[in-house]
mmCIF file of C-alpha atoms and ligand atoms in Angstrom:
data_model
loop_
_atom_site.group_PDB
_atom_site.id
_atom_site.type_symbol
_atom_site.label_atom_id
_atom_site.label_comp_id
_atom_site.label_asym_id
_atom_site.label_seq_id
_atom_site.Cartn_x
_atom_site.Cartn_y
_atom_site.Cartn_z
ATOM 1 C CA UNK B 105 18.796 100.324 89.882
ATOM 2 C CA UNK B 106 20.452 97.110 90.566
ATOM 3 C CA UNK B 107 21.930 95.691 87.734
ATOM 4 C CA UNK B 108 20.463 92.427 87.004
ATOM 5 C CA UNK B 109 22.763 91.290 84.422
ATOM 6 C CA UNK B 110 25.690 90.286 86.281
ATOM 7 C CA UNK B 111 27.679 87.417 84.678
ATOM 8 C CA UNK B 112 30.143 86.121 87.235
ATOM 9 C CA UNK B 113 31.445 83.186 85.273
ATOM 10 C CA UNK B 114 32.153 85.362 82.367
ATOM 11 C CA UNK B 115 29.715 82.937 79.970
ATOM 12 C CA UNK B 116 29.374 83.568 76.232
ATOM 13 C CA UNK B 117 26.135 85.341 75.457
ATOM 14 C CA UNK B 118 23.667 83.659 73.282
ATOM 15 C CA UNK B 119 22.663 86.897 71.717
ATOM 16 C CA UNK B 120 19.220 86.954 73.185
ATOM 17 C CA UNK B 121 17.924 89.687 75.077
ATOM 18 C CA UNK B 122 14.425 90.648 76.406
ATOM 19 C CA UNK B 123 13.801 93.825 77.791
ATOM 20 C CA UNK B 124 17.351 94.175 78.962
ATOM 21 C CA UNK B 125 17.843 90.655 80.440
ATOM 22 C CA UNK B 126 20.448 88.565 78.420
ATOM 23 C CA UNK B 127 20.731 84.609 77.917
ATOM 24 C CA UNK B 128 23.836 83.437 78.816
ATOM 25 C CA UNK B 129 25.035 79.692 78.059
ATOM 26 C CA UNK B 130 26.312 78.637 81.259
ATOM 27 C CA UNK B 131 25.738 75.062 82.152
ATOM 28 C CA UNK B 132 23.105 73.783 84.954
ATOM 29 C CA UNK B 133 24.939 73.118 88.294
ATOM 30 C CA UNK B 134 26.696 69.492 88.319
ATOM 31 C CA UNK B 135 24.721 67.828 91.074
ATOM 32 C CA UNK B 136 21.502 68.617 88.924
ATOM 33 C CA UNK B 137 23.106 67.083 85.687
ATOM 34 C CA UNK B 138 24.046 64.109 87.726
ATOM 35 C CA UNK B 139 20.910 63.608 89.131
ATOM 36 C CA UNK B 140 19.384 63.746 85.579
ATOM 37 C CA UNK B 141 21.663 61.304 84.015
ATOM 38 C CA UNK B 142 21.013 59.123 87.013
ATOM 39 C CA UNK B 143 17.256 58.997 86.610
ATOM 40 C CA UNK B 144 17.566 58.216 83.045
ATOM 41 C CA UNK B 145 19.601 55.040 83.728
ATOM 42 C CA UNK B 146 17.290 53.894 86.437
ATOM 43 C CA UNK B 147 14.653 53.975 84.038
ATOM 44 C CA UNK B 148 16.682 51.884 81.522
ATOM 45 C CA UNK B 149 17.548 49.551 84.438
ATOM 46 C CA UNK B 150 13.864 49.100 85.408
ATOM 47 C CA UNK B 151 13.189 48.860 81.501
ATOM 48 C CA UNK B 152 15.259 45.751 81.664
ATOM 49 C CA UNK B 153 14.372 44.415 85.006
ATOM 50 C CA UNK B 154 10.634 44.511 85.384
ATOM 51 C CA UNK B 155 7.552 44.442 82.852
ATOM 52 C CA UNK B 156 7.719 47.390 81.072
ATOM 53 C CA UNK B 157 6.387 48.034 77.471
ATOM 54 C CA UNK B 158 2.838 47.221 76.943
ATOM 55 C CA UNK B 159 2.359 45.221 73.502
ATOM 56 C CA UNK B 160 -0.827 43.943 72.020
ATOM 57 C CA UNK B 161 -1.792 41.105 74.232
ATOM 58 C CA UNK B 162 0.911 41.167 76.693
ATOM 59 C CA UNK B 163 3.839 43.298 77.870
ATOM 60 C CA UNK B 164 7.376 42.858 77.983
ATOM 61 C CA UNK B 165 8.331 40.544 80.865
ATOM 62 C CA UNK B 166 11.567 41.996 82.219
ATOM 63 C CA UNK B 167 14.568 39.876 83.306
ATOM 64 C CA UNK B 168 13.515 39.517 86.665
ATOM 65 C CA UNK B 169 9.877 38.202 85.710
ATOM 66 C CA UNK B 170 8.254 39.686 88.599
ATOM 67 C CA UNK B 171 4.471 40.263 88.405
ATOM 68 C CA UNK B 172 2.157 41.630 91.053
ATOM 69 C CA UNK B 173 -0.124 38.414 90.839
ATOM 70 C CA UNK B 174 3.045 36.264 91.836
ATOM 71 C CA UNK B 175 4.215 38.365 94.384
ATOM 72 C CA UNK B 176 0.737 38.193 95.952
ATOM 73 C CA UNK B 177 0.747 34.457 95.526
ATOM 74 C CA UNK B 178 4.116 34.154 97.208
ATOM 75 C CA UNK B 179 2.952 36.402 100.358
ATOM 76 C CA UNK B 180 -0.373 34.006 100.554
ATOM 77 C CA UNK B 181 2.044 31.052 100.616
ATOM 78 C CA UNK B 182 3.897 32.397 103.518
ATOM 79 C CA UNK B 183 0.724 33.227 105.218
ATOM 80 C CA UNK B 184 -0.136 29.512 104.803
ATOM 81 C CA UNK B 185 3.221 28.210 105.602
ATOM 82 C CA UNK B 186 2.651 30.161 109.088
ATOM 83 C CA UNK B 187 -0.842 28.886 109.606
ATOM 84 C CA UNK B 188 -0.026 25.187 108.370
ATOM 85 C CA UNK B 189 1.273 23.609 111.642
ATOM 86 C CA UNK B 190 -1.629 25.151 113.436
ATOM 87 C CA UNK B 191 -4.217 23.866 110.832
ATOM 88 C CA UNK B 192 -2.709 20.486 110.763
ATOM 89 C CA UNK B 193 -2.874 20.301 114.676
ATOM 90 C CA UNK B 194 -6.507 21.574 114.707
ATOM 91 C CA UNK B 195 -7.251 18.926 112.429
ATOM 92 C CA UNK B 196 -6.201 16.184 114.594
ATOM 93 C CA UNK B 197 -7.493 17.547 117.776
ATOM 94 C CA UNK B 198 -10.976 17.337 119.333
ATOM 95 C CA UNK B 199 -13.205 20.840 119.888
ATOM 96 C CA UNK B 200 -12.563 20.149 123.595
ATOM 97 C CA UNK B 201 -8.783 19.546 123.505
ATOM 98 C CA UNK B 202 -8.480 23.116 121.379
ATOM 99 C CA UNK B 203 -10.596 24.552 123.949
ATOM 100 C CA UNK B 204 -8.085 23.604 126.424
ATOM 101 C CA UNK B 205 -4.901 24.595 124.600
ATOM 102 C CA UNK B 206 -4.255 28.502 125.186
ATOM 103 C CA UNK B 207 -2.281 29.010 121.636
ATOM 104 C CA UNK B 208 -4.307 27.144 119.750
ATOM 105 C CA UNK B 209 -7.732 28.323 121.196
ATOM 106 C CA UNK B 210 -6.552 31.841 120.382
ATOM 107 C CA UNK B 211 -5.595 30.823 116.911
ATOM 108 C CA UNK B 212 -8.939 29.302 116.500
ATOM 109 C CA UNK B 213 -11.022 32.190 117.679
ATOM 110 C CA UNK B 214 -8.695 34.528 115.297
ATOM 111 C CA UNK B 215 -9.147 32.591 112.406
ATOM 112 C CA UNK B 216 -12.976 32.283 112.853
ATOM 113 C CA UNK B 217 -13.982 35.857 112.787
ATOM 114 C CA UNK B 218 -13.925 35.776 109.060
ATOM 115 C CA UNK B 219 -15.709 32.109 109.001
ATOM 116 C CA UNK B 220 -18.322 33.783 111.249
ATOM 117 C CA UNK B 221 -18.763 36.983 109.237
ATOM 118 C CA UNK B 222 -19.153 35.057 105.913
ATOM 119 C CA UNK B 223 -21.397 32.417 107.212
ATOM 120 C CA UNK B 224 -23.215 33.493 110.477
ATOM 121 C CA UNK B 225 -23.410 37.013 110.946
ATOM 122 C CA UNK B 226 -26.103 37.250 108.521
ATOM 123 C CA UNK B 227 -28.509 35.687 110.912
ATOM 124 C CA UNK B 228 -26.726 35.786 114.158
ATOM 125 C CA UNK B 229 -25.540 39.300 114.068
ATOM 126 C CA UNK B 230 -22.105 40.684 114.464
ATOM 127 C CA UNK B 231 -20.484 39.329 117.881
ATOM 128 C CA UNK B 232 -23.376 37.071 118.262
ATOM 129 C CA UNK B 233 -25.900 39.721 118.961
ATOM 130 C CA UNK B 234 -28.853 39.443 116.172
ATOM 131 C CA UNK B 235 -31.097 42.392 115.288
ATOM 132 C CA UNK B 236 -33.936 42.504 117.448
ATOM 133 C CA UNK B 237 -37.047 40.899 116.440
ATOM 134 C CA UNK B 238 -35.199 39.138 113.802
ATOM 135 C CA UNK B 239 -36.207 35.615 115.211
ATOM 136 C CA UNK B 240 -32.411 34.447 115.691
ATOM 137 C CA UNK B 241 -31.212 33.551 118.964
ATOM 138 C CA UNK B 242 -28.430 35.559 120.550
ATOM 139 C CA UNK B 243 -25.213 33.583 120.573
ATOM 140 C CA UNK B 244 -23.282 35.860 123.068
ATOM 141 C CA UNK B 245 -25.339 35.226 126.214
ATOM 142 C CA UNK B 246 -25.510 32.075 128.289
ATOM 143 C CA UNK B 247 -28.850 31.317 127.420
ATOM 144 C CA UNK B 248 -28.778 28.192 125.458
ATOM 145 C CA UNK B 249 -31.697 26.517 123.760
ATOM 146 C CA UNK B 250 -29.454 23.413 122.870
ATOM 147 C CA UNK B 251 -26.880 23.756 125.309
ATOM 148 C CA UNK B 252 -23.713 25.287 125.542
ATOM 149 C CA UNK B 253 -20.838 22.687 126.037
ATOM 150 C CA UNK B 254 -18.364 22.428 123.343
ATOM 151 C CA UNK B 255 -19.741 18.853 122.194
ATOM 152 C CA UNK B 256 -23.447 20.599 121.711
ATOM 153 C CA UNK B 257 -22.413 23.484 119.767
ATOM 154 C CA UNK B 258 -20.416 21.098 117.425
ATOM 155 C CA UNK B 259 -23.601 19.228 117.123
ATOM 156 C CA UNK B 260 -25.647 22.075 116.449
ATOM 157 C CA UNK B 261 -23.301 23.406 113.637
ATOM 158 C CA UNK B 262 -22.757 19.969 111.998
ATOM 159 C CA UNK B 263 -26.225 18.987 111.574
ATOM 160 C CA UNK B 264 -28.320 22.293 112.049
ATOM 161 C CA UNK B 265 -31.469 22.642 114.465
ATOM 162 C CA UNK B 266 -35.061 23.296 113.665
ATOM 163 C CA UNK B 267 -37.201 23.381 117.131
ATOM 164 C CA UNK B 268 -40.847 22.529 116.382
ATOM 165 C CA UNK B 269 -43.846 23.276 118.489
ATOM 166 C CA UNK B 270 -46.798 22.635 116.787
ATOM 167 C CA UNK B 271 -49.762 25.113 116.326
ATOM 168 C CA UNK B 272 -52.251 25.118 119.038
ATOM 169 C CA UNK B 273 -55.320 27.210 117.758
ATOM 170 C CA UNK B 274 -57.509 24.313 116.848
ATOM 171 C CA UNK B 275 -56.625 22.794 120.385
ATOM 172 C CA UNK B 276 -57.481 25.793 122.710
ATOM 173 C CA UNK B 277 -60.541 28.092 123.658
ATOM 174 C CA UNK B 278 -59.862 31.869 123.421
ATOM 175 C CA UNK B 279 -60.019 31.883 127.317
ATOM 176 C CA UNK B 280 -57.397 28.997 127.504
ATOM 177 C CA UNK B 281 -55.315 31.199 124.626
ATOM 178 C CA UNK B 282 -55.894 34.281 126.996
ATOM 179 C CA UNK B 283 -54.827 32.168 130.283
ATOM 180 C CA UNK B 284 -51.688 30.790 128.594
ATOM 181 C CA UNK B 285 -50.525 34.386 127.094
ATOM 182 C CA UNK B 286 -50.994 35.447 130.933
ATOM 183 C CA UNK B 287 -49.223 32.671 132.281
ATOM 184 C CA UNK B 288 -46.098 33.102 129.846
ATOM 185 C CA UNK B 289 -45.968 37.058 130.665
ATOM 186 C CA UNK B 290 -46.477 35.836 134.404
ATOM 187 C CA UNK B 291 -43.881 33.358 134.365
ATOM 188 C CA UNK B 292 -41.128 35.361 132.867
ATOM 189 C CA UNK B 293 -41.639 38.043 135.498
ATOM 190 C CA UNK B 294 -41.450 35.053 138.119
ATOM 191 C CA UNK B 295 -44.999 35.470 139.211
ATOM 192 C CA UNK B 296 -46.824 32.575 137.871
ATOM 193 C CA UNK B 297 -50.447 31.836 139.224
ATOM 194 C CA UNK B 298 -51.590 28.357 140.596
ATOM 195 C CA UNK B 299 -54.287 28.262 137.768
ATOM 196 C CA UNK B 300 -51.758 29.393 135.184
ATOM 197 C CA UNK B 301 -49.087 26.281 136.115
ATOM 198 C CA UNK B 302 -52.746 24.176 135.901
ATOM 199 C CA UNK B 303 -53.550 25.489 132.539
ATOM 200 C CA UNK B 304 -49.667 24.915 131.313
ATOM 201 C CA UNK B 305 -49.903 21.344 132.845
ATOM 202 C CA UNK B 306 -53.470 20.616 131.571
ATOM 203 C CA UNK B 307 -52.779 21.826 128.023
ATOM 204 C CA UNK B 308 -49.799 19.703 127.295
ATOM 205 C CA UNK B 309 -47.094 22.774 127.388
ATOM 206 C CA UNK B 310 -45.178 20.699 130.315
ATOM 207 C CA UNK B 311 -44.581 18.158 127.708
ATOM 208 C CA UNK B 312 -42.214 19.947 125.782
ATOM 209 C CA UNK B 313 -41.258 23.146 127.996
ATOM 210 C CA UNK B 314 -40.573 20.746 131.166
ATOM 211 C CA UNK B 315 -42.025 20.844 134.787
ATOM 212 C CA UNK B 316 -40.563 24.013 135.574
ATOM 213 C CA UNK B 317 -41.093 25.781 132.372
ATOM 214 C CA UNK B 318 -37.417 26.132 131.811
ATOM 215 C CA UNK B 319 -37.188 24.639 128.401
ATOM 216 C CA UNK B 320 -35.902 21.046 127.376
ATOM 217 C CA UNK B 321 -32.861 21.067 125.635
ATOM 218 C CA UNK B 322 -32.883 17.908 123.706
ATOM 219 C CA UNK B 323 -35.928 19.833 121.912
ATOM 220 C CA UNK B 324 -34.470 23.173 121.998
ATOM 221 C CA UNK B 325 -38.074 24.220 123.640
ATOM 222 C CA UNK B 326 -37.374 27.917 124.872
ATOM 223 C CA UNK B 327 -37.139 28.759 128.747
ATOM 224 C CA UNK B 328 -40.691 30.616 129.385
ATOM 225 C CA UNK B 329 -39.272 31.480 132.885
ATOM 226 C CA UNK B 330 -36.864 34.559 132.001
ATOM 227 C CA UNK B 331 -36.839 37.772 129.895
ATOM 228 C CA UNK B 332 -34.560 36.565 127.183
ATOM 229 C CA UNK B 333 -37.382 35.939 124.331
ATOM 230 C CA UNK B 334 -36.275 33.927 121.471
ATOM 231 C CA UNK B 335 -39.074 35.564 119.419
ATOM 232 C CA UNK B 336 -40.790 38.477 121.600
ATOM 233 C CA UNK B 337 -42.195 38.924 125.080
ATOM 234 C CA UNK B 338 -45.120 41.201 123.792
ATOM 235 C CA UNK B 339 -48.490 39.656 124.351
ATOM 236 C CA UNK B 340 -49.700 39.614 121.163
ATOM 237 C CA UNK B 341 -46.525 37.793 119.676
ATOM 238 C CA UNK B 342 -46.940 35.277 122.490
ATOM 239 C CA UNK B 343 -50.187 34.700 121.500
ATOM 240 C CA UNK B 344 -49.024 34.473 117.904
ATOM 241 C CA UNK B 345 -46.581 31.418 118.863
ATOM 242 C CA UNK B 346 -49.233 29.818 120.596
ATOM 243 C CA UNK B 347 -51.813 29.861 118.158
ATOM 244 C CA UNK B 348 -49.533 29.065 115.074
ATOM 245 C CA UNK B 349 -46.628 26.980 116.674
ATOM 246 C CA UNK B 350 -42.851 27.302 115.430
ATOM 247 C CA UNK B 351 -41.672 25.360 112.483
ATOM 248 C CA UNK B 352 -45.056 23.703 112.024
ATOM 249 C CA UNK B 353 -45.356 22.937 108.391
ATOM 250 C CA UNK B 354 -49.090 22.519 108.475
ATOM 251 C CA UNK B 355 -49.642 26.071 109.558
ATOM 252 C CA UNK B 356 -48.851 28.826 107.056
ATOM 253 C CA UNK B 357 -48.536 31.472 109.899
ATOM 254 C CA UNK B 358 -46.146 29.400 111.618
ATOM 255 C CA UNK B 359 -42.955 30.917 112.779
ATOM 256 C CA UNK B 360 -40.020 29.717 110.936
ATOM 257 C CA UNK B 361 -36.627 29.132 112.883
ATOM 258 C CA UNK B 362 -34.076 27.019 110.790
ATOM 259 C CA UNK B 363 -30.409 26.822 111.573
ATOM 260 C CA UNK B 364 -28.887 25.448 108.671
ATOM 261 C CA UNK B 365 -26.452 22.211 109.078
ATOM 262 C CA UNK B 366 -22.827 22.635 108.075
ATOM 263 C CA UNK B 367 -21.098 19.330 107.572
ATOM 264 C CA UNK B 368 -23.908 16.278 107.107
ATOM 265 C CA UNK B 369 -20.882 14.312 107.131
ATOM 266 C CA UNK B 370 -19.452 15.392 110.523
ATOM 267 C CA UNK B 371 -22.861 15.101 111.917
ATOM 268 C CA UNK B 372 -23.271 11.134 111.251
ATOM 269 C CA UNK B 373 -19.891 10.985 112.713
ATOM 270 C CA UNK B 374 -20.839 12.720 115.983
ATOM 271 C CA UNK B 375 -24.034 10.949 116.181
ATOM 272 C CA UNK B 376 -22.384 7.515 115.538
ATOM 273 C CA UNK B 377 -19.267 8.756 118.473
ATOM 274 C CA UNK B 378 -22.336 9.226 120.947
ATOM 275 C CA UNK B 379 -23.365 5.381 120.294
ATOM 276 C CA UNK B 380 -20.034 4.098 120.083
ATOM 277 C CA UNK B 381 -20.590 2.723 116.534
ATOM 278 C CA UNK B 382 -18.713 3.140 113.275
ATOM 279 C CA UNK B 383 -20.060 6.234 111.303
ATOM 280 C CA UNK B 384 -22.207 4.773 108.405
ATOM 281 C CA UNK B 385 -22.129 7.088 105.208
ATOM 282 C CA UNK B 386 -24.180 6.928 102.468
ATOM 283 C CA UNK B 387 -22.006 9.051 100.046
ATOM 284 C CA UNK B 388 -24.838 11.860 99.829
ATOM 285 C CA UNK B 389 -23.583 13.820 103.022
ATOM 286 C CA UNK B 390 -22.699 17.394 101.825
ATOM 287 C CA UNK B 391 -19.787 19.556 103.470
ATOM 288 C CA UNK B 392 -20.293 23.121 103.506
ATOM 289 C CA UNK B 393 -17.698 24.061 105.886
ATOM 290 C CA UNK B 394 -14.810 21.477 106.987
ATOM 291 C CA UNK B 395 -14.725 19.689 110.228
ATOM 292 C CA UNK B 396 -11.547 21.992 110.975
ATOM 293 C CA UNK B 397 -13.400 24.900 110.104
ATOM 294 C CA UNK B 398 -16.681 23.756 112.639
ATOM 295 C CA UNK B 399 -14.292 22.955 115.367
ATOM 296 C CA UNK B 400 -12.998 26.713 115.059
ATOM 297 C CA UNK B 401 -16.840 28.269 115.096
ATOM 298 C CA UNK B 402 -17.602 26.004 118.036
ATOM 299 C CA UNK B 403 -14.616 27.374 119.820
ATOM 300 C CA UNK B 404 -15.247 30.958 118.966
ATOM 301 C CA UNK B 405 -19.237 30.547 119.800
ATOM 302 C CA UNK B 406 -18.370 29.014 123.172
ATOM 303 C CA UNK B 407 -16.292 31.777 124.113
ATOM 304 C CA UNK B 408 -18.833 34.227 123.164
ATOM 305 C CA UNK B 409 -21.376 33.563 125.202
ATOM 306 C CA UNK B 410 -21.171 31.600 128.606
ATOM 307 C CA UNK B 411 -19.782 28.139 127.101
ATOM 308 C CA UNK B 412 -20.394 25.360 129.575
HETATM 309 C C1 HEC L 167 -30.344 31.040 108.247
HETATM 310 C C2 HEC L 167 -30.317 31.849 109.203
HETATM 311 C C3 HEC L 167 -28.879 31.099 110.196
HETATM 312 C C4 HEC L 167 -27.756 31.096 109.955
HETATM 313 C C5 HEC L 167 -26.816 31.248 108.637
HETATM 314 C C6 HEC L 167 -26.896 30.381 110.931
HETATM 315 N N1 HEC L 167 -27.984 30.222 111.866
HETATM 316 FE FE1 HEC L 167 -27.323 29.587 113.821
HETATM 317 N N2 HEC L 167 -29.456 29.258 114.033
HETATM 318 C C7 HEC L 167 -30.309 29.856 113.480
HETATM 319 C C8 HEC L 167 -31.867 29.812 113.958
HETATM 320 C C9 HEC L 167 -33.053 30.202 113.516
HETATM 321 C C10 HEC L 167 -31.522 29.056 115.128
HETATM 322 C C11 HEC L 167 -32.522 28.449 116.463
HETATM 323 C C12 HEC L 167 -32.904 27.337 115.922
HETATM 324 C C13 HEC L 167 -34.230 26.714 116.527
HETATM 325 O O1 HEC L 167 -34.968 27.781 117.207
HETATM 326 O O2 HEC L 167 -34.463 25.554 116.564
HETATM 327 C C14 HEC L 167 -29.946 28.918 115.491
HETATM 328 C C15 HEC L 167 -29.310 28.204 116.421
HETATM 329 C C16 HEC L 167 -27.856 28.231 116.422
HETATM 330 C C17 HEC L 167 -27.195 27.962 117.811
HETATM 331 C C18 HEC L 167 -27.931 27.173 118.808
HETATM 332 C C19 HEC L 167 -27.854 28.235 120.285
HETATM 333 C C20 HEC L 167 -28.604 27.575 121.378
HETATM 334 O O3 HEC L 167 -28.977 28.552 122.131
HETATM 335 O O4 HEC L 167 -28.593 26.558 121.464
HETATM 336 C C21 HEC L 167 -26.129 28.067 117.643
HETATM 337 C C22 HEC L 167 -24.749 27.593 118.437
HETATM 338 C C23 HEC L 167 -25.739 28.772 116.123
HETATM 339 N N3 HEC L 167 -27.026 28.862 116.006
HETATM 340 C C24 HEC L 167 -24.607 28.898 115.569
HETATM 341 C C25 HEC L 167 -24.288 29.381 114.157
HETATM 342 C C26 HEC L 167 -23.182 29.609 113.530
HETATM 343 C C27 HEC L 167 -21.895 29.253 113.987
HETATM 344 C C28 HEC L 167 -23.624 29.863 112.473
HETATM 345 C C29 HEC L 167 -22.579 30.092 111.145
HETATM 346 C C30 HEC L 167 -21.790 28.813 110.712
HETATM 347 C C31 HEC L 167 -24.875 29.541 112.099
HETATM 348 N N4 HEC L 167 -25.396 29.546 113.503
HETATM 349 C C32 HEC L 167 -25.485 30.284 111.053
HETATM 350 C C33 HEC L 167 -30.430 30.227 112.386
HETATM 351 C C34 HEC L 167 -29.164 30.581 111.513
HETATM 352 C C1 HEC L 168 -44.037 19.564 121.124
HETATM 353 C C2 HEC L 168 -43.190 20.403 121.721
HETATM 354 C C3 HEC L 168 -43.920 21.905 122.083
HETATM 355 C C4 HEC L 168 -45.020 22.199 122.984
HETATM 356 C C5 HEC L 168 -46.375 20.912 123.052
HETATM 357 C C6 HEC L 168 -45.319 23.348 123.153
HETATM 358 N N1 HEC L 168 -44.163 24.040 123.002
HETATM 359 FE FE1 HEC L 168 -43.809 25.908 122.897
HETATM 360 N N2 HEC L 168 -41.966 25.978 122.105
HETATM 361 C C7 HEC L 168 -41.360 24.707 121.593
HETATM 362 C C8 HEC L 168 -40.273 24.638 120.891
HETATM 363 C C9 HEC L 168 -39.197 24.176 120.551
HETATM 364 C C10 HEC L 168 -39.983 26.480 120.749
HETATM 365 C C11 HEC L 168 -38.789 27.017 120.655
HETATM 366 C C12 HEC L 168 -38.586 27.086 119.031
HETATM 367 C C13 HEC L 168 -37.551 27.881 118.563
HETATM 368 O O1 HEC L 168 -36.684 28.339 119.148
HETATM 369 O O2 HEC L 168 -37.132 27.426 117.526
HETATM 370 C C14 HEC L 168 -41.234 26.773 121.900
HETATM 371 C C15 HEC L 168 -41.121 28.163 121.780
HETATM 372 C C16 HEC L 168 -42.381 28.682 122.561
HETATM 373 C C17 HEC L 168 -42.505 30.034 122.979
HETATM 374 C C18 HEC L 168 -41.518 31.195 122.459
HETATM 375 C C19 HEC L 168 -40.912 31.755 123.668
HETATM 376 C C20 HEC L 168 -39.887 32.885 123.402
HETATM 377 O O3 HEC L 168 -39.056 32.984 124.020
HETATM 378 O O4 HEC L 168 -40.302 33.513 122.461
HETATM 379 C C21 HEC L 168 -43.597 30.308 123.671
HETATM 380 C C22 HEC L 168 -44.311 31.634 124.396
HETATM 381 C C23 HEC L 168 -44.154 28.821 123.863
HETATM 382 N N3 HEC L 168 -43.476 27.922 123.073
HETATM 383 C C24 HEC L 168 -45.271 28.557 124.667
HETATM 384 C C25 HEC L 168 -45.948 27.331 124.776
HETATM 385 C C26 HEC L 168 -47.146 26.932 125.290
HETATM 386 C C27 HEC L 168 -47.935 28.239 125.881
HETATM 387 C C28 HEC L 168 -47.541 25.968 125.053
HETATM 388 C C29 HEC L 168 -48.690 24.918 125.292
HETATM 389 C C30 HEC L 168 -50.019 25.212 124.811
HETATM 390 C C31 HEC L 168 -46.311 25.150 124.196
HETATM 391 N N4 HEC L 168 -45.415 26.179 123.827
HETATM 392 C C32 HEC L 168 -46.346 23.790 123.970
HETATM 393 C C33 HEC L 168 -41.993 23.237 121.836
HETATM 394 C C34 HEC L 168 -43.337 23.356 122.104
#
C-alpha cells in the first residue's frame, strides 16, 4: 500500500490523526496567502471609496461620492449633449428642409421611433400598419386621405383630422342603397356601370368623393376606386357606412374616425402661414407634442409611406 503520510517539508505534527492520516502544520502556498491579503485590502479600499455600510435611513457615502443614479444622470447628459446640436438645428429648420438634409433626416427618423411607438402605434400599428378592421388608416402606403406632402402631414399631426360623411339612411330608398353598395364594389374593381355612376351623381356622393370617385383631399373623403379600404370592402360594411355615415354625431351607429391633434399652437401657426398672416393665439392652445417632435414624426411618416 502507498504511504499517504509523506512529509517532505518535515513540518511539525499537530498531534491530530484520523485513521492513520496525520495533520501537519505546513503553511498554505505563498501565492494563495498573497491573494487572500490582497482581497482583504481590496474590501477595505472599496469600503472607503464607495457607499458601503447601510445605516438606518441611508448608507455611508464613500469618499468618491459615487452613486448609481448619478452615473445614470451623467450618461444621460452625455447623450443629450450629443443630441443637442441636432435638436437645435431641427428646431430652426422646416420639415421640408430636414427632409432634404440626409444627416438630419436620418437623425429625425431614428429619434421618431420611440415617439411614434409612444403616441401613434396604439392606433396606426407598428411601422404604420394597423390591425385589419380597426378603422385606422395605413400610414405605410402611398394612398393618402388628406395628402402625403410633408406640409400636409404636418397639418394633419398638428390639428388632427376628423373626416365627416353624413348618415344617408333617411335620404335613400332600399333599392338606392343596394345600387350604391353595388356601385362602390364595382368601382373598386374598375367595373362601375353607367347606372351606378348616375346614382352616385344624383344622390350627392359626387359632392364629396369627387367626379371620378377618387376622393377629395380637402375633406379626406376616401378613394372609392381602389381596393384600399378605409373601413372594409365587405358589402355589408359598405352599406353600414352609407346608412350611418362617418363621424355623424346625430347617428349613434356612425363610424368613429378621429385623429387627435397634437399641437394646437402649431396648428394656428401653420394655418396663418397659409394665408401669410401673423398667427393669433388666445392662450388656450395645448401642445401635447413639441413642434420639433411633430417635425420628426412628419419626416418619419413621410418616409414610411410614399411621401409626396
Ligand atoms: C386615437 C387613434 C389615433 C392616434 C393615437 C393617432 N392617429 Fe393618426 N389617424 C387616426 C384616424 C382615425 C385617422 C383618419 C382620420 C379620418 O379618417 O378623418 C388618422 C389619420 C392620420 C394621418 C392621415 C393619413 C392620410 O391618409 O392622409 C396621418 C399622417 C396620421 N394619422 C399620423 C399619426 C401620427 C404620426 C400619430 C402619432 C403622433 C397619430 N396619427 C396618432 C387615428 C389616430
Ligand atoms: C359630406 C361629404 C360626403 C358625402 C356626401 C358622402 N361621403 Fe362617403 N365619405 C366621406 C368621407 C370624409 C369619408 C372618409 C371618412 C374617413 O376616412 O374618416 C367617406 C367614406 C366613404 C366610404 C368608406 C370607404 C372605405 O374605403 O372604407 C364609402 C363606401 C362611402 N364614403 C360612400 C359614399 C357614398 C355611396 C355616398 C353617397 C350616398 C357618400 N359616400 C357620400 C364623405 C362623404
